[in-house]
mmCIF file of C-alpha atoms in Angstrom:
data_model
loop_
_atom_site.group_PDB
_atom_site.id
_atom_site.type_symbol
_atom_site.label_atom_id
_atom_site.label_comp_id
_atom_site.label_asym_id
_atom_site.label_seq_id
_atom_site.Cartn_x
_atom_site.Cartn_y
_atom_site.Cartn_z
ATOM 1 C CA TRP A 21 -10.919 0.495 1.614
ATOM 2 C CA LEU A 22 -9.849 3.328 -0.694
ATOM 3 C CA ALA A 23 -6.407 3.538 0.929
ATOM 4 C CA GLY A 24 -5.435 0.304 -0.830
ATOM 5 C CA PHE A 25 -6.200 1.807 -4.251
ATOM 6 C CA PRO A 26 -3.034 2.723 -6.261
ATOM 7 C CA SER A 27 -3.555 6.463 -5.812
ATOM 8 C CA LEU A 28 0.181 7.058 -5.286
ATOM 9 C CA THR A 29 1.803 4.132 -7.069
ATOM 10 C CA GLY A 30 -0.283 4.805 -10.190
ATOM 11 C CA PRO A 31 0.994 8.369 -10.732
ATOM 12 C CA ILE A 32 4.547 7.289 -9.900
ATOM 13 C CA LEU A 33 4.480 4.539 -12.539
ATOM 14 C CA PHE A 34 2.877 6.915 -15.042
ATOM 15 C CA PHE A 35 5.616 9.532 -14.629
ATOM 16 C CA LEU A 36 8.264 6.821 -14.721
ATOM 17 C CA ALA A 37 6.860 5.661 -18.065
ATOM 18 C CA LEU A 38 7.105 9.196 -19.413
ATOM 19 C CA GLU A 39 10.600 9.852 -18.079
ATOM 20 C CA ARG A 40 12.330 6.447 -17.979
ATOM 21 C CA GLY A 41 10.567 4.454 -20.669
ATOM 22 C CA PRO A 42 8.598 1.206 -20.771
ATOM 23 C CA ALA A 43 11.327 -1.274 -19.818
ATOM 24 C CA PHE A 44 12.235 0.594 -16.610
ATOM 25 C CA THR A 45 8.586 1.047 -15.672
ATOM 26 C CA VAL A 46 7.661 -2.585 -16.278
ATOM 27 C CA GLN A 47 10.406 -3.727 -13.916
ATOM 28 C CA ALA A 48 9.314 -1.163 -11.334
ATOM 29 C CA SER A 49 5.673 -2.264 -11.623
ATOM 30 C CA ILE A 50 6.636 -5.905 -11.034
ATOM 31 C CA VAL A 51 8.470 -4.969 -7.834
ATOM 32 C CA SER A 52 5.557 -2.742 -6.787
ATOM 33 C CA LEU A 53 3.249 -5.718 -7.285
ATOM 34 C CA SER A 54 5.338 -7.915 -5.010
ATOM 35 C CA ALA A 55 5.601 -5.046 -2.491
ATOM 36 C CA VAL A 56 2.001 -5.697 -1.461
ATOM 37 C CA PHE A 57 3.850 -8.014 0.933
ATOM 38 C CA SER A 58 5.742 -5.044 2.424
ATOM 39 C CA ALA A 59 2.626 -2.884 2.627
ATOM 40 C CA VAL A 60 0.688 -5.571 4.481
ATOM 41 C CA ALA A 61 3.675 -6.184 6.784
ATOM 42 C CA PHE A 62 3.495 -2.503 7.729
ATOM 43 C CA GLY A 63 -0.203 -2.798 8.572
ATOM 44 C CA VAL A 64 0.127 -6.008 10.557
ATOM 45 C CA ALA A 65 3.066 -4.675 12.575
ATOM 46 C CA TYR A 66 1.282 -1.423 13.390
ATOM 47 C CA ALA A 67 -1.885 -3.289 14.358
ATOM 48 C CA TRP A 68 -0.067 -5.487 16.865
ATOM 49 C CA ALA A 69 2.152 -2.697 18.216
ATOM 50 C CA CYS A 70 -0.649 -0.175 18.734
ATOM 51 C CA ARG A 71 -2.304 -2.440 21.299
ATOM 52 C CA ARG A 72 0.540 -1.652 23.711
ATOM 53 C CA PHE A 73 2.553 1.304 22.415
ATOM 54 C CA HIS A 74 2.261 5.015 21.669
ATOM 55 C CA TRP A 75 1.629 5.904 18.022
ATOM 56 C CA PHE A 76 5.278 6.866 17.395
ATOM 57 C CA TRP A 77 6.636 3.508 18.554
ATOM 58 C CA SER A 78 3.867 1.675 16.731
ATOM 59 C CA TRP A 79 4.829 3.492 13.537
ATOM 60 C CA THR A 80 8.515 2.735 14.140
ATOM 61 C CA CYS A 81 7.746 -0.982 14.468
ATOM 62 C CA ALA A 82 5.675 -0.828 11.283
ATOM 63 C CA VAL A 83 8.413 0.887 9.284
ATOM 64 C CA LEU A 84 10.954 -1.662 10.490
ATOM 65 C CA ALA A 85 8.612 -4.445 9.348
ATOM 66 C CA TRP A 86 8.166 -2.735 5.962
ATOM 67 C CA THR A 87 11.949 -2.393 5.604
ATOM 68 C CA ALA A 88 12.613 -6.020 6.528
ATOM 69 C CA ALA A 89 9.983 -7.218 4.063
ATOM 70 C CA GLY A 90 11.440 -4.997 1.345
ATOM 71 C CA LEU A 91 14.963 -6.279 1.933
ATOM 72 C CA LEU A 92 13.641 -9.839 1.713
ATOM 73 C CA LEU A 93 11.960 -9.079 -1.608
ATOM 74 C CA ALA A 94 15.192 -7.547 -2.893
ATOM 75 C CA LEU A 95 16.864 -10.945 -2.530
ATOM 76 C CA ILE A 96 14.307 -12.689 -4.757
ATOM 77 C CA PRO A 97 14.548 -12.602 -8.578
ATOM 78 C CA LEU A 98 11.059 -11.559 -9.581
ATOM 79 C CA SER A 99 8.971 -12.185 -12.681
ATOM 80 C CA ALA A 100 5.465 -10.808 -13.194
ATOM 81 C CA LEU A 101 3.997 -14.220 -12.387
ATOM 82 C CA GLY A 102 6.126 -14.624 -9.279
ATOM 83 C CA ALA A 103 5.260 -11.137 -8.039
ATOM 84 C CA LEU A 104 1.565 -11.845 -8.609
ATOM 85 C CA ALA A 105 1.840 -15.079 -6.615
ATOM 86 C CA ILE A 106 3.509 -13.246 -3.717
ATOM 87 C CA ALA A 107 0.844 -10.544 -3.712
ATOM 88 C CA LEU A 108 -2.110 -12.933 -3.820
ATOM 89 C CA LEU A 109 -0.635 -15.246 -1.184
ATOM 90 C CA THR A 110 -0.053 -12.224 1.041
ATOM 91 C CA LEU A 111 -3.689 -11.142 0.768
ATOM 92 C CA PHE A 112 -4.852 -14.704 1.468
ATOM 93 C CA ILE A 113 -2.811 -14.921 4.669
ATOM 94 C CA ALA A 114 -3.153 -11.300 5.816
ATOM 95 C CA PRO A 115 -6.621 -11.459 7.480
ATOM 96 C CA ARG A 116 -5.346 -14.225 9.749
ATOM 97 C CA ALA A 117 -2.274 -12.206 10.758
ATOM 98 C CA PHE A 118 -4.094 -9.232 12.272
ATOM 99 C CA PRO A 119 -5.107 -9.119 15.938
ATOM 100 C CA ARG A 120 -8.787 -8.908 16.776
ATOM 101 C CA ALA A 121 -10.138 -5.369 16.982
ATOM 102 C CA ARG A 122 -12.118 -4.329 20.013
ATOM 103 C CA ALA A 123 -15.858 -4.145 19.483
ATOM 104 C CA GLN A 124 -15.942 -0.518 20.675
ATOM 105 C CA TRP A 125 -13.582 2.394 20.141
ATOM 106 C CA ASP A 126 -13.432 6.087 20.832
ATOM 107 C CA GLY A 127 -15.524 8.266 18.543
ATOM 108 C CA HIS A 128 -13.546 11.495 18.246
ATOM 109 C CA ALA A 129 -13.588 13.174 14.841
ATOM 110 C CA LEU A 130 -10.380 13.169 12.858
ATOM 111 C CA PRO A 131 -8.710 16.600 12.556
ATOM 112 C CA ALA A 132 -9.656 18.693 9.538
ATOM 113 C CA HIS A 133 -6.033 19.206 8.518
ATOM 114 C CA GLU A 134 -5.552 15.455 7.998
ATOM 115 C CA LEU A 135 -6.768 15.738 4.386
ATOM 116 C CA LEU A 136 -4.195 18.439 3.636
ATOM 117 C CA LEU A 137 -1.468 16.318 5.182
ATOM 118 C CA ARG A 138 -2.502 13.309 3.077
ATOM 119 C CA MET A 139 -2.373 15.409 -0.086
ATOM 120 C CA ALA A 140 0.994 16.941 0.800
ATOM 121 C CA ALA A 141 2.496 13.584 1.784
ATOM 122 C CA GLY A 142 1.236 11.956 -1.400
ATOM 123 C CA ALA A 143 2.550 14.718 -3.652
ATOM 124 C CA ALA A 144 5.912 14.689 -1.883
ATOM 125 C CA MET A 145 6.220 10.917 -2.318
ATOM 126 C CA VAL A 146 5.431 11.065 -6.041
ATOM 127 C CA LEU A 147 8.004 13.812 -6.591
ATOM 128 C CA ALA A 148 10.664 12.153 -4.429
ATOM 129 C CA VAL A 149 10.426 8.702 -6.009
ATOM 130 C CA THR A 150 10.320 9.930 -9.610
ATOM 131 C CA ALA A 151 13.220 12.322 -8.976
ATOM 132 C CA ALA A 152 15.344 9.578 -7.412
ATOM 133 C CA ALA A 153 14.413 6.886 -9.935
ATOM 134 C CA GLU A 154 17.656 7.032 -11.904
ATOM 135 C CA ALA A 155 19.776 6.648 -8.775
ATOM 136 C CA LEU A 156 17.562 3.979 -7.220
ATOM 137 C CA GLY A 157 17.085 1.786 -10.306
ATOM 138 C CA PRO A 158 13.812 0.066 -11.236
ATOM 139 C CA ALA A 159 13.752 -2.440 -8.362
ATOM 140 C CA TRP A 160 14.116 0.027 -5.496
ATOM 141 C CA THR A 161 11.976 2.587 -7.307
ATOM 142 C CA GLY A 162 9.181 0.027 -7.514
ATOM 143 C CA LEU A 163 9.563 -0.760 -3.832
ATOM 144 C CA PHE A 164 9.556 2.864 -2.681
ATOM 145 C CA ALA A 165 6.543 3.527 -4.920
ATOM 146 C CA VAL A 166 4.597 1.408 -2.441
ATOM 147 C CA PHE A 167 5.936 3.076 0.714
ATOM 148 C CA PRO A 168 2.912 3.288 3.070
ATOM 149 C CA VAL A 169 2.403 7.050 3.034
ATOM 150 C CA MET A 170 -1.390 6.879 3.221
ATOM 151 C CA SER A 171 -1.258 4.037 5.727
ATOM 152 C CA THR A 172 1.003 6.142 7.945
ATOM 153 C CA VAL A 173 -1.267 9.175 7.882
ATOM 154 C CA LEU A 174 -4.434 7.145 8.419
ATOM 155 C CA ALA A 175 -2.969 4.956 11.147
ATOM 156 C CA VAL A 176 -1.317 7.736 13.143
ATOM 157 C CA PHE A 177 -4.278 10.142 13.096
ATOM 158 C CA SER A 178 -6.777 7.351 13.748
ATOM 159 C CA HIS A 179 -4.658 5.997 16.599
ATOM 160 C CA ARG A 180 -4.494 9.408 18.245
ATOM 161 C CA ALA A 181 -8.171 10.249 17.699
ATOM 162 C CA ASN A 182 -9.969 6.908 18.003
ATOM 163 C CA GLY A 183 -7.671 4.446 19.718
ATOM 164 C CA ALA A 184 -6.118 1.100 18.911
ATOM 165 C CA GLY A 185 -9.320 -0.778 18.111
ATOM 166 C CA PHE A 186 -10.233 1.641 15.336
ATOM 167 C CA VAL A 187 -6.724 1.439 13.825
ATOM 168 C CA ILE A 188 -6.738 -2.355 13.792
ATOM 169 C CA ALA A 189 -10.116 -2.444 12.042
ATOM 170 C CA LEU A 190 -8.989 0.223 9.552
ATOM 171 C CA LEU A 191 -5.702 -1.449 8.615
ATOM 172 C CA ARG A 192 -7.349 -4.850 8.315
ATOM 173 C CA ALA A 193 -10.005 -3.404 6.011
ATOM 174 C CA MET A 194 -7.291 -2.049 3.705
ATOM 175 C CA ILE A 195 -6.569 -5.601 2.575
ATOM 176 C CA GLY A 196 -9.606 -5.534 0.291
ATOM 177 C CA GLY A 197 -8.339 -2.443 -1.503
ATOM 178 C CA PHE A 198 -5.096 -4.136 -2.481
ATOM 179 C CA TYR A 199 -6.867 -6.308 -5.049
ATOM 180 C CA ALA A 200 -7.363 -3.176 -7.159
ATOM 181 C CA PHE A 201 -3.693 -2.355 -6.626
ATOM 182 C CA ILE A 202 -2.731 -5.789 -7.935
ATOM 183 C CA ALA A 203 -4.947 -5.382 -11.001
ATOM 184 C CA PHE A 204 -3.330 -2.038 -11.793
ATOM 185 C CA CYS A 205 0.272 -3.241 -11.489
ATOM 186 C CA VAL A 206 -0.374 -6.457 -13.427
ATOM 187 C CA THR A 207 -1.931 -4.485 -16.284
ATOM 188 C CA VAL A 208 1.024 -2.109 -16.466
ATOM 189 C CA SER A 209 3.567 -4.927 -16.404
ATOM 190 C CA VAL A 210 1.786 -6.865 -19.164
ATOM 191 C CA LEU A 211 0.686 -4.119 -21.559
ATOM 192 C CA LEU A 212 3.113 -1.211 -21.353
ATOM 193 C CA GLU A 213 5.861 -2.376 -23.695
ATOM 194 C CA ASP A 214 3.417 -3.397 -26.445
ATOM 195 C CA ARG A 215 0.478 -0.984 -26.096
ATOM 196 C CA GLY A 216 2.054 2.304 -25.091
ATOM 197 C CA ILE A 217 1.436 4.654 -22.194
ATOM 198 C CA ALA A 218 -2.040 6.001 -22.983
ATOM 199 C CA VAL A 219 -3.721 2.650 -23.622
ATOM 200 C CA THR A 220 -1.915 0.867 -20.794
ATOM 201 C CA PHE A 221 -2.776 3.340 -18.066
ATOM 202 C CA ALA A 222 -6.358 3.771 -19.253
ATOM 203 C CA VAL A 223 -6.849 -0.003 -19.100
ATOM 204 C CA ALA A 224 -4.999 -0.211 -15.777
ATOM 205 C CA VAL A 225 -7.246 2.382 -14.136
ATOM 206 C CA ALA A 226 -10.363 0.703 -15.537
ATOM 207 C CA ALA A 227 -9.173 -2.699 -14.308
ATOM 208 C CA ALA A 228 -8.471 -1.314 -10.841
ATOM 209 C CA VAL A 229 -11.912 0.296 -10.617
ATOM 210 C CA VAL A 230 -13.701 -2.868 -11.770
ATOM 211 C CA VAL A 231 -11.747 -5.088 -9.394
ATOM 212 C CA GLN A 232 -12.281 -2.652 -6.524
ATOM 213 C CA GLY A 233 -16.039 -2.655 -7.030
ATOM 214 C CA THR A 234 -16.267 -6.406 -7.548
ATOM 215 C CA ALA A 235 -14.127 -7.310 -4.545
ATOM 216 C CA LYS A 236 -16.030 -4.922 -2.302
ATOM 217 C CA ALA A 237 -19.394 -6.326 -3.412
ATOM 218 C CA ILE A 238 -18.241 -9.902 -2.770
ATOM 219 C CA MET A 239 -16.871 -9.080 0.666
ATOM 220 C CA MET A 240 -19.945 -7.070 1.634
ATOM 221 C CA ARG A 241 -22.205 -9.993 0.773
ATOM 222 C CA SER A 242 -20.066 -12.379 2.796
ATOM 223 C CA ALA A 243 -19.863 -10.044 5.817
#
């Protein structure tokens, strides 16, 4: 659930606002919002591939799906409203796109060094995207801000330790976390140019936390 929270995209957009200014960051946040489509494509592709393939080939299929979805988004002129529509439609369809997880899966503990790898991968992604922002431009910066770093680490380690059924259930559960991601990106795109960095990101974090808690409570009651 927490993997869908904007724990990487949030810092990237914050540093972009400091270094590149509001206009650049607003455009990047709009593309990041639409890139929920790419992130879910990664999860769906990995979930289907892991039923038959080794983790490396499953990850390769997922990255290819992410890339194809990103290239498709690059062809579409995006507004904040259009990006929001893409993101919400993606989350509506996504649960139906995943394969069914097995009822049982292996119960091996995940390796202790996974947390360190998550932290290192996240920090590297923030540094890489913000450093390359000028060369990439706002559209591709916004897309790469949503590259599935956490999804990769979680999926690969879970696949190796617990098997395909666990990975499918994990990736499918991430869908709920993306509602907080949407709330964050929408807030940044709407407020940043008028309200400034401090107010915008404070409100964006608060909105993401509220949406995360509300969506989880609703889904838990319906489960």
